[in-house]
CSV table of C-alpha atoms in Angstrom, one decimal:
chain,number,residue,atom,x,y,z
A,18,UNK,CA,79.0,-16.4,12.1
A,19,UNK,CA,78.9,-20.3,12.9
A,20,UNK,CA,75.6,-20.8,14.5
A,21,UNK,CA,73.2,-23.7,14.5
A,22,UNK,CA,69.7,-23.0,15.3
A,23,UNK,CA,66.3,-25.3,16.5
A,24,UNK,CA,62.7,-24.1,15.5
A,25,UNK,CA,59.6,-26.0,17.1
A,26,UNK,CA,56.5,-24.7,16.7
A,27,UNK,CA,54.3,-24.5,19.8
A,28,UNK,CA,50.5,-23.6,20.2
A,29,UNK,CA,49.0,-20.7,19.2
A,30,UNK,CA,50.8,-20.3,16.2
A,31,UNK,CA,54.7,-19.2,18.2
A,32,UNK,CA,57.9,-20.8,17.7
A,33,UNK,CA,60.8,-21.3,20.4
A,34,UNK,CA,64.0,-20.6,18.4
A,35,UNK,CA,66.7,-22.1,20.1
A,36,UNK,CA,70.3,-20.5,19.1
A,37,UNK,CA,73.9,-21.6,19.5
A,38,UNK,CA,76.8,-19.7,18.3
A,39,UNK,CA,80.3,-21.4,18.5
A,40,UNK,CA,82.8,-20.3,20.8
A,41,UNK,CA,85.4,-19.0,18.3
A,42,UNK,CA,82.6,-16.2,17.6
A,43,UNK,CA,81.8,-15.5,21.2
A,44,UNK,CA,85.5,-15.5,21.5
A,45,UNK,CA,85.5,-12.9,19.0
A,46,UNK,CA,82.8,-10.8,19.9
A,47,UNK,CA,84.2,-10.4,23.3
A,48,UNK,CA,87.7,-9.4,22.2
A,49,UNK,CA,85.3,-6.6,19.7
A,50,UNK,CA,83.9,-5.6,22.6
A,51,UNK,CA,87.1,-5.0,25.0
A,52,UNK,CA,89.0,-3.2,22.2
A,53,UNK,CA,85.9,-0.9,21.5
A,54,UNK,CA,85.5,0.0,24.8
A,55,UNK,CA,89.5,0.5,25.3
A,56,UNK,CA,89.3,3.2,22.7
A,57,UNK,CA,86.5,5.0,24.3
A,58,UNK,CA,86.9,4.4,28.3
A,59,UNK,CA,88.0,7.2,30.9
A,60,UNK,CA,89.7,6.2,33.5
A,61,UNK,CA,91.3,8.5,36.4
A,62,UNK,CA,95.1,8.0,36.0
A,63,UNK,CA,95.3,7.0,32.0
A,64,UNK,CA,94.9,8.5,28.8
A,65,UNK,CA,91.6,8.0,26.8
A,66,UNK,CA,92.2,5.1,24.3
A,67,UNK,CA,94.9,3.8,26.5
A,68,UNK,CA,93.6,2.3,29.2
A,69,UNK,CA,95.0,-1.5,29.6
A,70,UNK,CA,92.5,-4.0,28.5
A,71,UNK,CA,93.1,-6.4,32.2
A,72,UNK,CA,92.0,-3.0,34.0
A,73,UNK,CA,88.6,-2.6,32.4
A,74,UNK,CA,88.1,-6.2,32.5
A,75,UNK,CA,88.4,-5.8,36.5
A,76,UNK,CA,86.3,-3.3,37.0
A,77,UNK,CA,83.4,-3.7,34.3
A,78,UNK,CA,83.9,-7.2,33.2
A,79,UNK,CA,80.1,-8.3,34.4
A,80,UNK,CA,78.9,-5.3,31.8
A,81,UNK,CA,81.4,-6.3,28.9
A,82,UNK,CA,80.1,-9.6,29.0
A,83,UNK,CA,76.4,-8.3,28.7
A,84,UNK,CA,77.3,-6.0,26.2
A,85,UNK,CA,79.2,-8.7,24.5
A,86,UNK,CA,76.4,-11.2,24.6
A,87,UNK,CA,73.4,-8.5,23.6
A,88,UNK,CA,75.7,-7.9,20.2
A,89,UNK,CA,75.9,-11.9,19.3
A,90,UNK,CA,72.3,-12.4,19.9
A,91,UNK,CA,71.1,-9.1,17.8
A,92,UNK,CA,73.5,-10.4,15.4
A,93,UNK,CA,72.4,-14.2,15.4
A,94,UNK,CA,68.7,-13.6,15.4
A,95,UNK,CA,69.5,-10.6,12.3
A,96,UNK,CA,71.3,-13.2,10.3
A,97,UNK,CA,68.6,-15.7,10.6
A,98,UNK,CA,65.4,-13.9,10.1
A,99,UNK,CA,66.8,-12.3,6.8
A,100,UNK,CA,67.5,-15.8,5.6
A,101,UNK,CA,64.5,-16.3,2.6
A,102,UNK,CA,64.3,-20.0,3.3
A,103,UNK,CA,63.6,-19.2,7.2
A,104,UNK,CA,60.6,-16.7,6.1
A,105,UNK,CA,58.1,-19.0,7.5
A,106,UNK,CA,59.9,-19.0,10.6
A,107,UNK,CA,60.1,-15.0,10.7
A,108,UNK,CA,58.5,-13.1,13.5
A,109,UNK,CA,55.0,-11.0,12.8
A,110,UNK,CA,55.9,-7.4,12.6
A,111,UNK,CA,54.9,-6.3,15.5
A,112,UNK,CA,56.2,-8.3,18.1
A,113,UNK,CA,59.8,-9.2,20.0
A,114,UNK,CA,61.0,-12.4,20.4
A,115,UNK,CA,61.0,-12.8,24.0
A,116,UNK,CA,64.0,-14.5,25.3
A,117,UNK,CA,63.1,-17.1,28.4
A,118,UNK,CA,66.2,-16.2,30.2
A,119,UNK,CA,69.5,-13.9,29.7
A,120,UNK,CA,72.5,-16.4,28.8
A,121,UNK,CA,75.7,-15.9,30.7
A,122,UNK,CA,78.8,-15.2,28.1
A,123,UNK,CA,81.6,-17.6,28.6
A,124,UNK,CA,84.4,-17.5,26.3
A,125,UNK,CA,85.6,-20.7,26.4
A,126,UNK,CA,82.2,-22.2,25.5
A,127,UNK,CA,79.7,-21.8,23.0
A,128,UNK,CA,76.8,-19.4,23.5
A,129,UNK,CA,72.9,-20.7,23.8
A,130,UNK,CA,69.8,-19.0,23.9
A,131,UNK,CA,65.8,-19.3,23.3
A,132,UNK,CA,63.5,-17.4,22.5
A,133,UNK,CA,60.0,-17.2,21.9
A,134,UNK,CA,57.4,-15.3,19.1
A,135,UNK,CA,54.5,-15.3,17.0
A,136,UNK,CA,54.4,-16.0,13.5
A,137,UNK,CA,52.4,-16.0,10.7
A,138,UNK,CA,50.2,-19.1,10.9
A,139,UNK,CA,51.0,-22.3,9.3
A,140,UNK,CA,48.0,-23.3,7.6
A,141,UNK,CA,46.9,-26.3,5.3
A,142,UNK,CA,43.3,-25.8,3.6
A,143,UNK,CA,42.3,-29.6,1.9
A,144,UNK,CA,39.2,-30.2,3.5
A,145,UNK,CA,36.6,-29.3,0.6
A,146,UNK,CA,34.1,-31.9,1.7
A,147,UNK,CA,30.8,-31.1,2.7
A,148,UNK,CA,30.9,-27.7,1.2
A,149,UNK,CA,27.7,-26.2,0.4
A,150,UNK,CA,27.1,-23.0,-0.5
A,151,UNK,CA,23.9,-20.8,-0.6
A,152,UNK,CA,23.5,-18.1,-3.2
A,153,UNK,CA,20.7,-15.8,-2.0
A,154,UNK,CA,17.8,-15.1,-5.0
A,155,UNK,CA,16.5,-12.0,-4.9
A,156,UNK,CA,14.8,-10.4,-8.1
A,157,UNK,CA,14.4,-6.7,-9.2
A,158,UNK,CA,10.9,-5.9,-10.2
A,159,UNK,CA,8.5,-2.8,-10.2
A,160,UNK,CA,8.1,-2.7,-6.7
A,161,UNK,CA,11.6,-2.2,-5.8
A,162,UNK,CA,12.4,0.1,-8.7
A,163,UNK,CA,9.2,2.3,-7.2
A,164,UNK,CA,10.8,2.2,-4.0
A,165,UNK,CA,14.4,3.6,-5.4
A,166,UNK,CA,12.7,6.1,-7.5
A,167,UNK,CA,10.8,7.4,-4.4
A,168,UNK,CA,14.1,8.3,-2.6
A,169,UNK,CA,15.0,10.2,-5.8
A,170,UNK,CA,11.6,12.1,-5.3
A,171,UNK,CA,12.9,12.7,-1.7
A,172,UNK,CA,16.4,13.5,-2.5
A,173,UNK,CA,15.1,16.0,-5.3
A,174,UNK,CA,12.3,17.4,-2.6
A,175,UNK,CA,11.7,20.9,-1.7
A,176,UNK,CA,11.3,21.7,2.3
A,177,UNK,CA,9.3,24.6,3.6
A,178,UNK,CA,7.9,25.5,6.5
A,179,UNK,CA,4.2,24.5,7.5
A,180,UNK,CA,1.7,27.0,8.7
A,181,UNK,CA,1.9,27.9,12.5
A,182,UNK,CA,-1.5,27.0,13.3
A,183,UNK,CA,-0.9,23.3,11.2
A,184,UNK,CA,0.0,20.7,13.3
A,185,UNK,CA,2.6,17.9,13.1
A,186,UNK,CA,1.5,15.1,10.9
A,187,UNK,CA,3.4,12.0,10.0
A,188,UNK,CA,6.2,12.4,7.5
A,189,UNK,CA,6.6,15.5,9.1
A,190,UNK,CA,10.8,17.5,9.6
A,191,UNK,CA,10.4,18.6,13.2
A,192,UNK,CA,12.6,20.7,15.1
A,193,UNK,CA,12.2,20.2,18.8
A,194,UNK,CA,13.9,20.6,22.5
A,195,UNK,CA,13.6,18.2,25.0
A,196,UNK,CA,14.7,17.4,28.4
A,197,UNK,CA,14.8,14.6,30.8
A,198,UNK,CA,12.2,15.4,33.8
A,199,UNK,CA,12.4,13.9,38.0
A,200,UNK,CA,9.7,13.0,39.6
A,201,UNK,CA,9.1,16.3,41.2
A,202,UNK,CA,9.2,17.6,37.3
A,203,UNK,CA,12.8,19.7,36.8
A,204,UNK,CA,15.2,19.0,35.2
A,205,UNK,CA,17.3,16.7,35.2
A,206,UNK,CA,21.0,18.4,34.5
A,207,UNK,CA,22.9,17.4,31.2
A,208,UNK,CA,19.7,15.8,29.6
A,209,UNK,CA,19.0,19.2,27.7
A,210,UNK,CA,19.0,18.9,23.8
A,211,UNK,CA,18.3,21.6,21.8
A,212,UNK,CA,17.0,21.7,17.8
A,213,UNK,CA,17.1,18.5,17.8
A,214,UNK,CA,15.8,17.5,13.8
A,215,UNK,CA,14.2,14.2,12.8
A,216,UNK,CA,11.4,13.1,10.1
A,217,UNK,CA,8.0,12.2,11.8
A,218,UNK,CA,7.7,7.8,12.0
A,219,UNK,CA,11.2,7.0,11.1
A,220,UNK,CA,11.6,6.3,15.1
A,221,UNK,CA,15.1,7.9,14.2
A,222,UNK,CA,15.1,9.8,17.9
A,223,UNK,CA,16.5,8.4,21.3
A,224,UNK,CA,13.3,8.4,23.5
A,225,UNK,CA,10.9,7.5,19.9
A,226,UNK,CA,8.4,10.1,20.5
A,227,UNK,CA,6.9,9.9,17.4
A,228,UNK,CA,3.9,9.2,17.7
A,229,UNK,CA,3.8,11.6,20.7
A,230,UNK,CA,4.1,15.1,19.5
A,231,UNK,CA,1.4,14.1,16.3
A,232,UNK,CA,-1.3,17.3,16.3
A,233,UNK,CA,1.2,19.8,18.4
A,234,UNK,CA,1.8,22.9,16.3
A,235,UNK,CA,4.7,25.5,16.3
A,236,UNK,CA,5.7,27.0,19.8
A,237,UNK,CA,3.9,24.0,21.6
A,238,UNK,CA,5.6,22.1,25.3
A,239,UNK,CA,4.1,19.2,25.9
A,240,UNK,CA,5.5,16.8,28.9
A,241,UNK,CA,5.4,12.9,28.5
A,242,UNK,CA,5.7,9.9,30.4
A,243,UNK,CA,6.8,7.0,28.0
A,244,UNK,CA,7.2,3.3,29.9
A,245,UNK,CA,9.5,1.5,27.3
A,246,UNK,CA,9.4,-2.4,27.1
A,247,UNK,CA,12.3,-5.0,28.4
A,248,UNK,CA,13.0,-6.0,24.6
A,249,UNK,CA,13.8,-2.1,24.1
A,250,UNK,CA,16.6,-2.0,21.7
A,251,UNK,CA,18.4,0.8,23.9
A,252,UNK,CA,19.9,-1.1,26.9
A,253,UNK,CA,19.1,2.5,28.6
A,254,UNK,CA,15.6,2.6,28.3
A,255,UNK,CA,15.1,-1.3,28.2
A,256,UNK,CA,11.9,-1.5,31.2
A,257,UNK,CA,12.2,1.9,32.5
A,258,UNK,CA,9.8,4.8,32.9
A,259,UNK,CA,10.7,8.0,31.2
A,260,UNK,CA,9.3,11.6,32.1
A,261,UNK,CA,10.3,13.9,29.0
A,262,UNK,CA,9.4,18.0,28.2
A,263,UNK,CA,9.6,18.3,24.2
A,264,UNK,CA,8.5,21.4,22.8
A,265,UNK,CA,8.3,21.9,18.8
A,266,UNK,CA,9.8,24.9,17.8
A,267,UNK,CA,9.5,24.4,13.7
A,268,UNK,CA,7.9,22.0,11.3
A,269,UNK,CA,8.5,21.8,7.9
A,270,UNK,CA,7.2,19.6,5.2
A,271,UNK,CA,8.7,17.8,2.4
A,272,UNK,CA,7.1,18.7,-1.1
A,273,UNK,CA,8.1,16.1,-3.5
A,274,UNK,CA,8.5,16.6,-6.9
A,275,UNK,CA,6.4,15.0,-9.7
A,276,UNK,CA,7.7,11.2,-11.4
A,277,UNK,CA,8.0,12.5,-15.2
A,278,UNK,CA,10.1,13.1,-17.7
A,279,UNK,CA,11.1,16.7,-15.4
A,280,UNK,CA,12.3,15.0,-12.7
A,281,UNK,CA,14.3,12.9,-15.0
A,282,UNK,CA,16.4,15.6,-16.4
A,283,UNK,CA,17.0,17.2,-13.1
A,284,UNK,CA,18.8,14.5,-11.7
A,285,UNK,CA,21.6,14.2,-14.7
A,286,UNK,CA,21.4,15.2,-18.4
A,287,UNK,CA,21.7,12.2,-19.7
A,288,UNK,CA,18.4,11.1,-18.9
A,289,UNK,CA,15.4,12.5,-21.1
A,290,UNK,CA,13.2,11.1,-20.1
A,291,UNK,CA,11.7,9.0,-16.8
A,292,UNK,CA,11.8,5.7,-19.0
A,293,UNK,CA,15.7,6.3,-19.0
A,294,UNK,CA,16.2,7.2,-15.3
A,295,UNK,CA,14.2,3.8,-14.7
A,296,UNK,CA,16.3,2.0,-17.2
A,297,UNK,CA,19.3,3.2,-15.6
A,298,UNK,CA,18.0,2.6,-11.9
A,299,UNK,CA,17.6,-0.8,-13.0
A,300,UNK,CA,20.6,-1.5,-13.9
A,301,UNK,CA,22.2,0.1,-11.5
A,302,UNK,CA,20.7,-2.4,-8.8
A,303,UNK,CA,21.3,-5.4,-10.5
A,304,UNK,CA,25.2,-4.3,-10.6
A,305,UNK,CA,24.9,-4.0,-6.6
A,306,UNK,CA,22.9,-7.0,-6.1
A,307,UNK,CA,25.3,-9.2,-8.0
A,308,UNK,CA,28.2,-7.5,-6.1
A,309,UNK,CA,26.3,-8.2,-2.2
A,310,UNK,CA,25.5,-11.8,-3.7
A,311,UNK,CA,28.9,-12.1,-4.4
A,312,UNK,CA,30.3,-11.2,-1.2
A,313,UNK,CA,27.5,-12.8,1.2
A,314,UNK,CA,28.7,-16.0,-1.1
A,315,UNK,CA,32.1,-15.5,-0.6
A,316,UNK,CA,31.8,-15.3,2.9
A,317,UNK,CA,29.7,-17.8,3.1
A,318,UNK,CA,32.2,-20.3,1.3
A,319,UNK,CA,35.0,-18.6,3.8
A,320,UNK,CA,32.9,-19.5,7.2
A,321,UNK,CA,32.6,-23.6,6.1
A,322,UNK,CA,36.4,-23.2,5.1
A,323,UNK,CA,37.7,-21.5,8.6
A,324,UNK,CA,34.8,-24.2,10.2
A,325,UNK,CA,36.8,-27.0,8.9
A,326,UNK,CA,40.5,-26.7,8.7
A,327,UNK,CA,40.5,-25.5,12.3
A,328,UNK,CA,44.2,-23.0,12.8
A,329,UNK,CA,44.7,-20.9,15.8
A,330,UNK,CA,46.0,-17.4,15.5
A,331,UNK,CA,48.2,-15.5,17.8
A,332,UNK,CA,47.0,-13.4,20.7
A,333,UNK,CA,49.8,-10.6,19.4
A,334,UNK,CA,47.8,-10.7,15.7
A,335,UNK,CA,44.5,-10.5,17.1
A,336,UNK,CA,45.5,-7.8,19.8
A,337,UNK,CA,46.7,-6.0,16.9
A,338,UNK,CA,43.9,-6.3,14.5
A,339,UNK,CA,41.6,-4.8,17.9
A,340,UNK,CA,43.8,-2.1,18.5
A,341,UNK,CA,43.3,-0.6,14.6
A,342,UNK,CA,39.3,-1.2,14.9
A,343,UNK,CA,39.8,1.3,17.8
A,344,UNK,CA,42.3,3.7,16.4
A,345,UNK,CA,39.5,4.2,13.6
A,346,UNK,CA,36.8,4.0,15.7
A,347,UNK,CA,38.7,7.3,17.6
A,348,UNK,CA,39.2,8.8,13.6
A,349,UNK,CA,35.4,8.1,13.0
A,350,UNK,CA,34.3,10.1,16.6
A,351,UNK,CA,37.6,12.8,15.3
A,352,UNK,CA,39.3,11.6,18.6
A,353,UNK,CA,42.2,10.0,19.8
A,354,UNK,CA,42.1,6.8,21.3
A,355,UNK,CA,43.0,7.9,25.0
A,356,UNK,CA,40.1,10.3,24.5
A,357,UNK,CA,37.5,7.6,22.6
A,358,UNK,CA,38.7,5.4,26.1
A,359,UNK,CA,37.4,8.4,28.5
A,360,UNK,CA,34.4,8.7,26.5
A,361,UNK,CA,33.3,5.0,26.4
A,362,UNK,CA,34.1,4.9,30.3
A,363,UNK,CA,32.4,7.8,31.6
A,364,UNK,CA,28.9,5.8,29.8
A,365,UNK,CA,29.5,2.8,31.8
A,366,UNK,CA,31.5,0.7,29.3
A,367,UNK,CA,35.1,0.0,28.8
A,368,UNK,CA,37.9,-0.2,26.3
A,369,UNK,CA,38.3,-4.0,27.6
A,370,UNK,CA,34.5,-4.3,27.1
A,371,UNK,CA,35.0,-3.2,23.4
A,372,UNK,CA,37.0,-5.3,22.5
A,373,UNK,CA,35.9,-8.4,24.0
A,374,UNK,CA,33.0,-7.7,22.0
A,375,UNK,CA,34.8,-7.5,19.2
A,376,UNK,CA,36.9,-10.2,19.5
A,377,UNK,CA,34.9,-13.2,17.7
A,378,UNK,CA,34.2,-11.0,14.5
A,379,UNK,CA,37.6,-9.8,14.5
A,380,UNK,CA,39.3,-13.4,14.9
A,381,UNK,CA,36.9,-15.2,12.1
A,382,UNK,CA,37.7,-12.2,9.6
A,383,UNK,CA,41.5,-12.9,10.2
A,384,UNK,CA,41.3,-16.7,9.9
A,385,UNK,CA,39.2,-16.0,6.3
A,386,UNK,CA,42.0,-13.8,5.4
A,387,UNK,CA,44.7,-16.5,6.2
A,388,UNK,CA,42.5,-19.0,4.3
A,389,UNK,CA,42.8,-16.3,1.1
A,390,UNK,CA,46.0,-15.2,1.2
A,391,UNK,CA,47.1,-19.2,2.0
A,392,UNK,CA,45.4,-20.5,-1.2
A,393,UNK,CA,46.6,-17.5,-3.3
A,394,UNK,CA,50.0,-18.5,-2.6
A,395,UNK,CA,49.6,-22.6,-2.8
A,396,UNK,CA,47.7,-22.0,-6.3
A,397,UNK,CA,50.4,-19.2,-7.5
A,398,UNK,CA,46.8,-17.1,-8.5
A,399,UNK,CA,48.1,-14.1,-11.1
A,400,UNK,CA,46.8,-11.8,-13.3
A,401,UNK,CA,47.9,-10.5,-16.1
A,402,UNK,CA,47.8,-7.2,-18.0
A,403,UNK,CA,45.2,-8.5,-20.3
A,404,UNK,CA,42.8,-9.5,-17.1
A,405,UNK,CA,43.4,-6.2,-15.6
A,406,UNK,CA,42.3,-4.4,-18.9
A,407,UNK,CA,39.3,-6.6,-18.7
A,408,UNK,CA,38.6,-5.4,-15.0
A,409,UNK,CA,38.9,-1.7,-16.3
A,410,UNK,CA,36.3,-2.2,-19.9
A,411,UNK,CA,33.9,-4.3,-16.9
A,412,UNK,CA,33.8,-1.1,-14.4
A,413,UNK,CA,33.6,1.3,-17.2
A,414,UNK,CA,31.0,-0.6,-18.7
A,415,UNK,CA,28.8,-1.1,-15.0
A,416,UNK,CA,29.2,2.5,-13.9
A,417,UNK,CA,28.5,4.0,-17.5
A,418,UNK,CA,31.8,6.0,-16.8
A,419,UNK,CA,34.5,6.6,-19.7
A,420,UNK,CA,36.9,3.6,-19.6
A,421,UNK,CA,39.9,6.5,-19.6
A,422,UNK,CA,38.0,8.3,-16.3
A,423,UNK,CA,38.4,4.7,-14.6
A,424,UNK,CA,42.1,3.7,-15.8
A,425,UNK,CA,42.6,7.3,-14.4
A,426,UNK,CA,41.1,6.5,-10.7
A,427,UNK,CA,43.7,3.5,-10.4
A,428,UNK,CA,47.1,5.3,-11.2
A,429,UNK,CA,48.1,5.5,-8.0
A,430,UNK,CA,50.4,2.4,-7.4
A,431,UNK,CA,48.4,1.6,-3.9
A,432,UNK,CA,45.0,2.2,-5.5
A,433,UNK,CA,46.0,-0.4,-8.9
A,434,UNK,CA,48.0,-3.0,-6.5
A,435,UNK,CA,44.3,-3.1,-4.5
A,436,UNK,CA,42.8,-3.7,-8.0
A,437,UNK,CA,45.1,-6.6,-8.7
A,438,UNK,CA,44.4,-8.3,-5.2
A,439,UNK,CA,41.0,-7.8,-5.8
A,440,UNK,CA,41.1,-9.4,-9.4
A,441,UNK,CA,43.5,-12.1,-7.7
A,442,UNK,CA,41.0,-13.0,-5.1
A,443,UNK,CA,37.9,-13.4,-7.8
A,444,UNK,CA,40.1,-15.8,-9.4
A,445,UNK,CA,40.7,-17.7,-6.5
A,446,UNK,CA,36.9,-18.0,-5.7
A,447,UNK,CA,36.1,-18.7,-9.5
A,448,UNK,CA,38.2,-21.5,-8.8
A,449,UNK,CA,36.8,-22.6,-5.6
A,450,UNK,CA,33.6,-22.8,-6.8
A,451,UNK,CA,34.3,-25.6,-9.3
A,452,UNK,CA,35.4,-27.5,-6.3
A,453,UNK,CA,32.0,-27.2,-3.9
A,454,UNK,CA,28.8,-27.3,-4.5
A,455,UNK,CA,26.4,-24.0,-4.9
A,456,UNK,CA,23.2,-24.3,-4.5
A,457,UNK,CA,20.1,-21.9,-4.4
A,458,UNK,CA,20.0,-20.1,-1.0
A,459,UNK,CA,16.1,-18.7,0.3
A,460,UNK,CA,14.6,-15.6,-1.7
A,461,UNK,CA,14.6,-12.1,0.1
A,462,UNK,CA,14.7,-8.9,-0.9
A,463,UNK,CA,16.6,-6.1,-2.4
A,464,UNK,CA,16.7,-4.1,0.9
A,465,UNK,CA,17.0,-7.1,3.3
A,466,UNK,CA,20.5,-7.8,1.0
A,467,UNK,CA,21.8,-5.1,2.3
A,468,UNK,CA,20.4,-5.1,5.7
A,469,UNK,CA,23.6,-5.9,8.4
């Protein structure tokens, strides 16, 4: 087909295509059309397949022409978009080219049309100056390996059931019901909850009664009237009065095992003795604090990058990027989005609210991602077999696992093709980092690291 074509690239990353085909092929496509539709037409008064091509031109010429036109354009825009030295001019997957206006098919002319779509955006990263990057500092001593090995003591912990006549104490695993009251004192319909479990001072409950309930003992109903502050986390209680009925109906308390050599060999055989679980707690949270430095330093590097070489991305991208958070959103709740929608609505909030919300995360995560996936390509970042084996002997080696048991996890040709991205993108930021400066970033703790 002899067509010329026009791209100009317009704001938020779209293109108008402009497309003319020469007459000869309109000329062509037309006569396609007529025979085609000689061979299939009915007519009163002729034979299928023999119906005289000036007839059908009378009475459905307007339609032939349509039909005529729709096959050049499909054809046209086909042609094009599979031509590798147009990729960068190829639509995003999941959106039409829009086409401003219908042409009309004349067969003595040539045949032009525009349209307009999103692509992939067109992005130049050479601004490097200015870069600084923090690197938090955060150290690993006694205090935080005490803290670790206290959640082994509660994970290890045996529960049983506290006396009836002892009352709830801090620290305490309470089973309670509870129910929103009116001012007249009943009930307020739909607020019932029934064994309802939480630890005693975690605050992990919606109206935080803690502190509340401390001294009631098995079988106990106790009503409350809790006034909440207007810096209340839960927009629902922010400055407003609650009057509550909670009634205990078990409490149990957590027996924790003994730190020795016992408790050791409990939680794996491989340990012996507590020395070794230590050992191996250690090292186990140095391997995670270097990974969360890592990444809070990558991102970091990835913020100044987006902050200056400035890109917009489409609408259709970003639309498309919200409408996945949701669909997993919905898998996370075991809904379906149209569901997850009624849900959110019924409590006062709206899809459309959502995703406004989301909306500045969302677009800063996709312009980091362009940024990557820009500089992989410019620098033609690779990896080869050797690197990868590296990758496999370092995870081996971190986890303590056999290096065959890890080769094994990555067999799958999804799960090893996110392992060479992964390894690609490393690369990429070992590189990077010669080019910026890195400096010390402010000291905070193992558990603020992983805090957000």
């Amino acid at each position: 087909m002899n067509i010329t074509k026009e791209f100009v690239d317009i704001e938020k990353s779209a293109v108008k295509l402009t497309v003319t085909i020469a007459q000869e092929d309109v000329a062509a496509a037309y006569n396609d059309t007529i025979k085609k539709y000689v061979k299939q037409a009915q007519i009163p008064g002729f034979r299928k397949g023999h119906v005289p091509a000036n007839i059908l031109e009378r009475k459905f010429g307007e339609s032939l022409k349509a039909d005529a036109a729709g096959t050049l354009i499909d054809k046209s825009l086909n042609e094009i978009f599979e031509d590798e030295s147009l990729k960068d001019n190829r639509p995003l997957p999941y959106v039409q080219p829009v086409m401003e206006k219908m042409p009309e098919l004349d067969i003595s002319k040539d045949l032009t049309y525009t349209v307009t779509y999103d692509v992939f955006p067109k992005v130049t990263v050479n601004n490097f100056s200015g870069i600084n990057v923090k690197e938090a500092q955060v150290e690993i001593g006694e205090k935080e390996i005490a803290e670790e090995l206290k959640a082994v003591q509660e994970r290890n912990a045996v529960v049983i059931d506290k006396k009836d006549d002892e009352p709830v104490e801090k620290d305490n695993i309470v089973t309670v019901n509870y129910c929103e009251l009116d001012e007249n004192g009943n009930i307020l319909e739909g607020t019932q909850r029934e064994d309802f479990v939480f630890t005693v001072g975690t605050g992990q409950n919606i109206f935080k009664i803690d502190d509340d309930i401390l001294g009631m003992k098995k079988g106990d109903e106790r009503e409350l009237a809790k006034t909440y502050g207007k810096d209340e986390q839960n927009a629902d209680l922010a400055g407003k009065t609650k009057k509550l009925r909670v009634k205990v109906t078990a409490i149990k308390v957590r027996n924790l095992p003994a730190l020795d050599d016992d408790l050791a060999q409990d939680v794996s055989e491989k340990y012996k003795t507590l020395d070794d679980l230590k050992a191996d707690i250690k090292k186990n949270m140095e391997s995670a604090k270097n990974r969360r430095v890592r990444e809070l330093k990558n991102n970091n590097l990835l913020e100044q990058l987006v902050e200056k070489n400035q890109f917009d991305i489409p609408a259709s991208m970003l639309g498309a990027e919200l409408d996945a958070r949701w669909r997993m959103m919905a898998q996370q709740f075991q809904t379906t989005p149209e569901q997850l929608d009624r849900m959110f609505s019924s409590s006062g909030q709206t899809k459309a609210d959502m995703l406004k919300e989301w909306s500045p995360a969302s677009e800063k995560m996709l312009k980091s991602r362009i940024i990557v996936d820009t500089l992989l390509r410019e620098r033609n970042i690779a990896v080869t077999p050797e690197e990868i084996e590296k990758e496999y002997e370092r995870m081996a080696a971190e986890s303590g696992s056999p290096l065959e048991e890890v080769k094994k996890r990555y067999e799958d040709a999804r799960a090893k093709e996110y392992l060479i991205d992964d390894v690609k993108e490393q690369k990429l930021y070992d590189e990077l980092y010669k080019e910026v400066k890195v400096s010390k970033g402010e000291k905070i703790s193992f558990e603020d690291l992983f805090k957000n």
